Short mmCIF file of C-alpha atoms in Angstrom, two decimals:
data_model
loop_
_atom_site.label_atom_id
_atom_site.label_comp_id
_atom_site.label_asym_id
_atom_site.label_seq_id
_atom_site.Cartn_x
_atom_site.Cartn_y
_atom_site.Cartn_z
CA MET A 1021 0.00 0.00 0.00
CA VAL A 1022 2.85 2.40 0.89
CA LYS A 1023 4.44 1.76 -2.50
CA GLU A 1024 1.14 2.40 -4.32
CA VAL A 1025 0.58 5.66 -2.42
CA GLU A 1026 4.13 6.76 -3.24
CA THR A 1027 3.59 5.94 -6.93
CA TYR A 1028 0.36 7.95 -6.96
CA SER A 1029 2.04 10.86 -5.16
CA ASN A 1030 4.91 10.93 -7.65
CA SER A 1031 2.48 10.85 -10.60
CA PHE A 1032 0.46 13.65 -9.04
CA SER A 1033 3.63 15.75 -8.56
CA ARG A 1034 4.77 15.19 -12.15
CA TYR A 1035 1.32 16.20 -13.45
CA TYR A 1036 1.29 19.53 -11.62
CA LEU A 1037 4.94 20.27 -12.35
CA LEU A 1038 4.24 19.78 -16.07
CA ASN A 1039 1.18 22.05 -15.99
CA SER A 1040 3.07 24.65 -13.97
CA ALA A 1041 5.90 24.57 -16.53
CA LYS A 1042 3.40 25.13 -19.37
CA THR A 1043 1.82 28.10 -17.60
CA ASN A 1044 5.16 29.69 -16.71
CA LEU A 1045 6.48 29.18 -20.23
CA TYR A 1046 3.44 30.96 -21.64
CA TYR A 1047 3.88 33.78 -19.12
CA ALA A 1048 7.59 34.14 -19.96
CA VAL A 1049 6.99 34.20 -23.73
CA TRP A 1050 4.21 36.76 -23.41
CA ASN A 1051 6.44 38.98 -21.24
CA ILE A 1052 9.16 38.85 -23.87
CA VAL A 1053 6.58 40.06 -26.41
CA ILE A 1054 5.58 42.88 -24.06
CA TYR A 1055 9.21 43.90 -23.54
CA ALA A 1056 9.74 43.96 -27.30
CA ILE A 1057 6.65 46.15 -27.81
CA THR A 1058 7.75 48.46 -24.99
CA ALA A 1059 11.23 48.80 -26.48
CA LEU A 1060 9.67 49.67 -29.85
CA LEU A 1061 7.45 52.32 -28.24
CA ILE A 1062 10.46 53.85 -26.44
CA PHE A 1063 12.31 53.96 -29.75
CA LEU A 1064 9.36 55.71 -31.41
CA VAL A 1065 9.18 58.23 -28.55
CA SER A 1066 12.93 58.93 -28.88
CA LYS A 1067 12.43 59.65 -32.57
CA ASN A 1068 9.43 61.89 -31.84
CA SER A 1069 7.24 59.51 -33.83
CA LEU A 1070 5.06 58.85 -30.79
CA ASP A 1071 3.77 61.27 -28.20
CA ILE A 1072 4.98 60.57 -24.63
CA ALA A 1073 1.40 60.87 -23.34
CA ILE A 1074 0.22 58.06 -25.61
CA TYR A 1075 3.18 55.95 -24.48
CA LEU A 1076 2.23 56.42 -20.81
CA ILE A 1077 -1.33 55.33 -21.60
CA ILE A 1078 -0.40 52.22 -23.63
CA VAL A 1079 2.24 50.63 -21.36
CA PRO A 1080 -0.01 50.07 -18.27
CA TYR A 1081 -2.61 48.39 -20.49
CA LEU A 1082 0.03 45.99 -21.85
CA THR A 1083 0.95 44.93 -18.30
CA THR A 1084 -2.70 44.45 -17.33
CA CYS A 1085 -3.27 42.44 -20.52
CA THR A 1086 -0.45 40.07 -19.55
CA GLU A 1087 -1.97 39.36 -16.14
CA LYS A 1088 -5.50 38.89 -17.52
CA LEU A 1089 -4.41 36.48 -20.25
CA ASN A 1090 -2.36 34.44 -17.79
CA ASN A 1091 -5.36 34.18 -15.43
CA MET A 1092 -7.56 33.13 -18.36
CA PHE A 1093 -5.03 30.42 -19.28
CA ASP A 1094 -5.15 29.04 -15.73
CA LYS A 1095 -8.97 29.10 -15.65
CA THR A 1096 -9.24 27.36 -19.04
CA SER A 1097 -7.01 24.53 -17.79
CA ALA A 1098 -9.08 24.22 -14.61
CA ILE A 1099 -12.34 24.04 -16.62
CA GLU A 1100 -10.92 21.26 -18.83
CA ASN A 1101 -9.81 19.27 -15.77
CA MET A 1102 -13.26 19.73 -14.23
CA ARG A 1103 -14.95 18.50 -17.44
CA VAL A 1104 -12.88 15.29 -17.42
CA ASP A 1105 -13.68 14.73 -13.73
CA VAL A 1106 -17.40 15.20 -14.43
CA ASP A 1107 -17.23 12.70 -17.32
CA ARG A 1108 -15.66 10.14 -14.98
CA VAL A 1109 -18.39 10.63 -12.38
CA ASN A 1110 -21.11 10.41 -15.05
CA LEU A 1111 -19.64 7.17 -16.35
CA ILE A 1112 -19.87 5.58 -12.90
CA LEU A 1113 -23.41 6.88 -12.39
CA ASN A 1114 -24.51 5.42 -15.74
CA LEU A 1115 -23.32 1.89 -14.96
CA ASN A 1116 -26.12 -0.51 -14.11
CA ASP A 1117 -26.03 -2.46 -10.83
CA LYS A 1118 -24.36 -5.51 -12.36
CA GLN A 1119 -21.70 -3.43 -14.12
CA LEU A 1120 -21.13 -1.34 -11.00
CA MET A 1121 -20.44 -4.45 -8.95
CA LYS A 1122 -18.01 -5.74 -11.56
CA TYR A 1123 -16.34 -2.34 -11.85
CA GLY A 1124 -15.85 -2.31 -8.08
CA THR A 1125 -14.29 -5.78 -8.04
CA LEU A 1126 -12.20 -5.33 -11.19
CA ASN A 1127 -8.70 -4.92 -9.81
CA PRO A 1128 -6.40 -3.27 -12.35
CA PRO A 1129 -2.94 -4.91 -12.29
CA THR A 1130 -1.39 -1.43 -12.08
CA PRO A 1131 -2.78 1.63 -10.26
CA GLY A 1132 -3.52 4.95 -11.96
CA TYR A 1133 -3.80 4.99 -15.75
CA ASN A 1134 -5.79 1.95 -16.89
CA LEU A 1135 -7.54 0.09 -19.69
CA GLY A 1136 -10.25 -2.46 -19.01
CA PHE A 1137 -13.50 -4.15 -20.08
CA VAL A 1138 -16.51 -4.19 -17.76
CA ASP A 1139 -19.18 -6.83 -18.55
CA VAL A 1140 -18.61 -6.44 -22.31
CA CYS A 1141 -20.69 -8.50 -24.74
CA TYR A 1142 -20.62 -8.57 -28.51
CA GLU A 1143 -23.29 -10.46 -30.41
CA ASN A 1144 -23.34 -8.89 -33.87
CA ALA A 1145 -20.72 -11.13 -35.45
CA GLU A 1146 -22.89 -11.67 -38.54
CA LYS A 1147 -21.85 -8.19 -39.68
CA PHE A 1148 -18.40 -9.63 -40.34
CA SER A 1149 -18.00 -13.38 -40.49
CA GLU A 1150 -19.17 -16.30 -38.42
CA ASN A 1151 -15.49 -17.10 -37.88
CA TYR A 1152 -15.16 -13.97 -35.75
CA GLY A 1153 -17.28 -15.56 -33.03
CA LYS A 1154 -18.99 -13.62 -30.26
CA LEU A 1155 -18.14 -12.54 -26.73
CA THR A 1156 -20.10 -12.59 -23.50
CA GLY A 1157 -19.37 -11.13 -20.05
CA VAL A 1158 -15.80 -9.96 -20.69
CA ASP A 1159 -14.21 -8.50 -17.53
CA ILE A 1160 -10.52 -7.88 -18.09
CA SER A 1161 -7.91 -5.22 -17.37
CA PHE A 1162 -4.42 -4.75 -18.74
CA LYS A 1163 -1.12 -4.25 -16.95
CA MET A 1164 0.45 -0.94 -17.88
CA GLN A 1165 4.00 -0.71 -19.28
CA SER A 1166 4.08 -4.47 -19.60
CA ILE A 1167 3.40 -7.08 -22.27
CA ASN A 1168 -0.19 -8.33 -22.30
CA ILE A 1169 -1.26 -11.21 -24.55
CA ILE A 1170 -4.71 -11.95 -25.92
CA LYS A 1171 -4.46 -15.55 -27.09
CA GLY A 1172 -6.93 -17.56 -29.10
CA GLU A 1173 -7.38 -19.72 -32.16
CA LYS A 1174 -8.79 -18.33 -35.39
CA GLY A 1175 -12.47 -17.50 -34.93
CA SER A 1176 -12.23 -17.48 -31.13
CA GLY A 1177 -13.11 -13.79 -30.86
CA LYS A 1178 -9.77 -12.11 -30.22
CA ARG A 1179 -10.28 -10.01 -33.36
CA LEU A 1180 -13.46 -8.66 -31.79
CA ILE A 1181 -11.46 -7.40 -28.81
CA PHE A 1182 -8.91 -5.88 -31.19
CA ASN A 1183 -11.60 -4.15 -33.25
CA MET A 1184 -13.35 -2.80 -30.15
CA LEU A 1185 -10.08 -1.36 -28.91
CA ARG A 1186 -9.64 0.16 -32.38
CA ARG A 1187 -13.20 1.55 -32.05
CA THR A 1188 -14.22 0.13 -35.45
CA ILE A 1189 -17.02 -1.72 -33.66
CA SER A 1190 -18.85 -1.09 -30.39
CA PRO A 1191 -19.84 -3.63 -27.75
CA THR A 1192 -23.47 -4.73 -27.69
CA SER A 1193 -23.42 -4.04 -23.96
CA GLY A 1194 -20.93 -3.22 -21.25
CA LYS A 1195 -18.20 -0.59 -21.06
CA ILE A 1196 -14.60 -0.30 -22.22
CA LEU A 1197 -12.71 2.12 -19.98
CA LEU A 1198 -9.53 4.01 -20.79
CA ASP A 1199 -8.19 6.04 -17.87
CA ASN A 1200 -11.64 5.61 -16.24
CA LEU A 1201 -13.39 7.24 -19.20
CA ASP A 1202 -15.48 5.54 -21.88
CA LEU A 1203 -13.10 4.61 -24.71
CA TYR A 1204 -15.60 5.90 -27.28
CA MET A 1205 -15.79 9.38 -25.70
CA TYR A 1206 -12.28 10.40 -26.79
CA ASN A 1207 -11.95 12.55 -29.90
CA PRO A 1208 -9.93 10.89 -32.72
CA LYS A 1209 -6.74 12.89 -32.11
CA THR A 1210 -6.67 12.23 -28.36
CA TYR A 1211 -7.57 8.57 -28.91
CA LYS A 1212 -4.55 8.10 -31.24
CA ASN A 1213 -2.30 9.60 -28.57
CA HIS A 1214 -3.46 6.76 -26.31
CA ILE A 1215 -3.79 3.75 -28.65
CA PHE A 1216 -2.12 2.84 -31.94
CA TYR A 1217 -1.56 -0.53 -33.62
CA CYS A 1218 0.25 -2.56 -36.24
CA SER A 1219 -0.76 -5.83 -37.86
CA ALA A 1220 0.65 -8.72 -39.87
CA ASN A 1221 -0.56 -7.11 -43.10
CA PRO A 1222 -0.25 -3.32 -42.70
CA SER A 1223 -1.67 -0.87 -45.24
CA PHE A 1224 0.30 2.11 -46.56
CA VAL A 1225 -0.46 5.03 -48.88
CA ASN A 1226 1.20 5.37 -52.28
CA GLY A 1227 4.53 7.14 -51.89
CA THR A 1228 7.93 6.60 -50.32
CA VAL A 1229 8.68 4.91 -47.03
CA ARG A 1230 9.70 8.26 -45.56
CA GLU A 1231 6.48 9.93 -46.72
CA ASN A 1232 4.42 7.20 -45.06
CA LEU A 1233 6.28 7.57 -41.77
CA ARG A 1234 6.16 11.38 -41.91
CA LEU A 1235 2.37 11.15 -41.88
CA ILE A 1236 2.84 10.15 -38.24
CA CYS A 1237 6.05 12.00 -37.28
CA LYS A 1238 7.77 14.90 -39.09
CA ASN A 1239 11.09 14.46 -37.26
CA ASN A 1240 13.52 12.78 -39.69
CA LYS A 1241 16.03 12.07 -36.92
CA LYS A 1242 13.37 10.22 -34.95
CA ILE A 1243 12.28 8.33 -38.07
CA ASN A 1244 15.84 7.14 -38.66
CA SER A 1245 16.31 6.05 -35.04
CA THR A 1246 13.01 4.13 -35.10
CA ILE A 1247 13.98 2.40 -38.36
CA LYS A 1248 17.13 1.32 -36.54
CA GLU A 1249 15.14 0.23 -33.47
CA VAL A 1250 13.03 -2.20 -35.53
CA GLY A 1251 16.15 -3.54 -37.25
CA LEU A 1252 15.52 -2.22 -40.78
CA ASP A 1253 18.47 0.19 -41.06
CA GLY A 1254 20.65 -2.49 -42.71
CA TYR A 1255 17.90 -3.37 -45.19
CA PHE A 1256 17.44 0.24 -46.34
CA LYS A 1257 21.20 0.88 -46.59
CA LYS A 1258 21.26 -1.73 -49.34
CA LEU A 1259 18.61 0.13 -51.35
CA LYS A 1260 19.78 2.88 -53.70
CA LYS A 1261 17.28 5.42 -52.34
CA GLY A 1262 17.14 4.08 -48.80
CA ILE A 1263 13.93 5.05 -46.99
CA ASP A 1264 13.11 7.35 -49.92
CA SER A 1265 12.32 4.20 -51.92
CA GLN A 1266 8.72 3.69 -53.02
CA ILE A 1267 6.69 1.62 -50.56
CA SER A 1268 5.32 -0.36 -53.53
CA GLU A 1269 8.85 -1.64 -54.27
CA ILE A 1270 9.01 -3.51 -50.96
CA LYS A 1271 7.67 -7.03 -51.42
CA SER A 1272 8.86 -8.66 -48.18
CA ALA A 1273 5.99 -9.26 -45.74
CA ASN A 1274 8.47 -9.21 -42.86
CA VAL A 1275 9.86 -5.78 -43.82
CA LEU A 1276 6.37 -4.36 -44.27
CA PHE A 1277 5.35 -5.71 -40.86
CA PHE A 1278 8.30 -4.04 -39.12
CA LEU A 1279 7.61 -0.81 -41.04
CA GLY A 1280 4.09 -0.96 -39.63
CA LEU A 1281 5.58 -1.45 -36.18
CA ALA A 1282 7.91 1.53 -36.74
CA ARG A 1283 4.91 3.65 -37.72
CA ALA A 1284 3.08 2.65 -34.55
CA ILE A 1285 6.13 3.45 -32.40
CA LEU A 1286 6.46 6.88 -34.05
CA SER A 1287 2.90 7.73 -32.96
CA ASP A 1288 4.19 8.03 -29.36
CA CYS A 1289 1.07 6.21 -28.20
CA LYS A 1290 0.76 4.99 -24.63
CA ILE A 1291 -0.76 1.64 -25.63
CA LEU A 1292 0.70 -0.24 -28.61
CA MET A 1293 -1.33 -3.12 -30.04
CA VAL A 1294 0.22 -5.78 -32.28
CA TYR A 1295 -2.24 -7.98 -34.15
CA ASP A 1296 -0.32 -11.09 -35.17
CA PHE A 1297 2.76 -11.21 -37.42
CA PRO A 1298 3.80 -12.86 -40.74
CA GLU A 1299 4.15 -16.62 -40.32
CA SER A 1300 6.82 -16.62 -43.03
CA GLY A 1301 9.25 -14.94 -40.63
CA GLY A 1302 9.71 -18.07 -38.56
CA GLN A 1303 11.54 -18.14 -35.24
CA LYS A 1304 13.95 -15.38 -36.28
CA LEU A 1305 11.09 -12.91 -36.63
CA LYS A 1306 9.60 -13.98 -33.29
CA ASP A 1307 12.91 -13.52 -31.48
CA LYS A 1308 13.38 -10.11 -33.05
CA LEU A 1309 9.84 -9.04 -32.16
CA LYS A 1310 10.24 -10.30 -28.59
CA SER A 1311 13.38 -8.22 -28.16
CA ILE A 1312 11.73 -5.05 -29.54
CA LEU A 1313 8.56 -5.41 -27.48
CA THR A 1314 10.44 -6.15 -24.25
CA LYS A 1315 12.47 -2.94 -24.62
CA ARG A 1316 9.35 -0.99 -25.62
CA THR A 1317 7.65 -1.55 -22.24
CA ILE A 1318 9.68 1.37 -20.88
CA ASN A 1319 7.52 3.67 -23.01
CA ASN A 1320 4.48 1.60 -23.98
CA THR A 1321 1.90 -0.81 -22.72
CA ILE A 1322 1.95 -3.71 -25.21
CA ILE A 1323 -1.10 -5.76 -26.17
CA LEU A 1324 -0.18 -8.67 -28.46
CA PHE A 1325 -2.93 -10.67 -30.20
CA THR A 1326 -1.72 -14.11 -31.23
CA HIS A 1327 -2.41 -17.85 -31.26
CA ASP A 1328 1.30 -18.56 -30.74
CA ASP A 1329 2.83 -19.67 -27.41
CA ALA A 1330 6.28 -18.27 -28.29
CA PHE A 1331 5.71 -15.00 -26.41
CA ASP A 1332 4.33 -16.44 -23.16
CA ASP A 1333 7.70 -16.15 -21.40
CA ILE A 1334 7.89 -12.34 -21.81
CA ALA A 1335 4.23 -11.64 -20.95
CA SER A 1336 3.12 -10.27 -17.60
CA LEU A 1337 -0.52 -11.03 -18.32
CA ILE A 1338 -2.13 -13.59 -20.65
CA TYR A 1339 -5.83 -13.88 -21.48
CA GLU A 1340 -7.26 -16.75 -23.49
CA VAL A 1341 -10.33 -16.27 -25.68
CA LYS A 1342 -12.31 -19.51 -25.89
CA ASN A 1343 -15.98 -20.51 -26.11
CA ASP A 1344 -17.12 -16.86 -26.26
CA LYS A 1345 -15.37 -16.13 -22.96
CA VAL A 1346 -12.11 -14.51 -21.93
CA LYS A 1347 -10.15 -16.14 -19.11
CA MET A 1348 -6.89 -15.12 -17.46
CA ILE A 1349 -4.32 -17.91 -17.71
CA LYS A 1350 -1.21 -16.08 -16.48
CA ALA A 1351 -0.47 -13.09 -14.25
CA LYS A 1352 2.74 -11.97 -12.61
#
């Protein structure tokens, strides 16, 4: 308990230090602008281009304007924080009795920031394929900054969980909570800051590799370091145009998969989902992916969807999807 309280206290301190830094930075920048305007006015007065009386009237208003804008900035931040708090309270109040009991007994593996399912059911599988299955009474939560595995055979329903977390489908009933807010309440931009994904068969737009990655991150230095992180720097050094090669020229499923992973990493998301991987890569690909994901837990929460047992040894939490249910089979 002492450790959990200390973790919460440290998170709370970091949050307010960050917000204080933002406010003070704004205040400092605005003061620099005021000083520049004041210097210009003094110059104009010295050249007799501005009457001293007008100068004495303008300067006090500039100072007052600085204070008023800074106060407005603080109030705007407070209003936004209050809105989020109200949304959290409303979510709890809108849970039915059954969901409220499950929410109260759902123990997140890590305190603070969280992602979990509360009494989630999905019964509209006919919209897709009967192989997608259905889900009933899903109550799960994920361990943050760790590797979580959703395991299941084809048609078991793990794709339904993936698609709900992607928000391409909605549960028939129940709630999916992200940071104690309904997952579907986040606007698209904020949602992508929280959750991003890659898959065994990623899609890209027509253009170069660099252009595709710059759709997510404009920083070329960061793009190059991420290419190196996923082990593709050697591959692109062999190409005449490197990462300025056309994406359509890359035929290797393994390379395309790791490019998709690089794109997901560049999003700076908090939760990184990986939906399967090319089977053609064999054990070498699995070992490489295990190494990347293990290092990534410093920055990301990983959710890996697979039918393979090869990643069980690096997972902190494993759920199995079977017979329309989700059951925890490993936790550490």
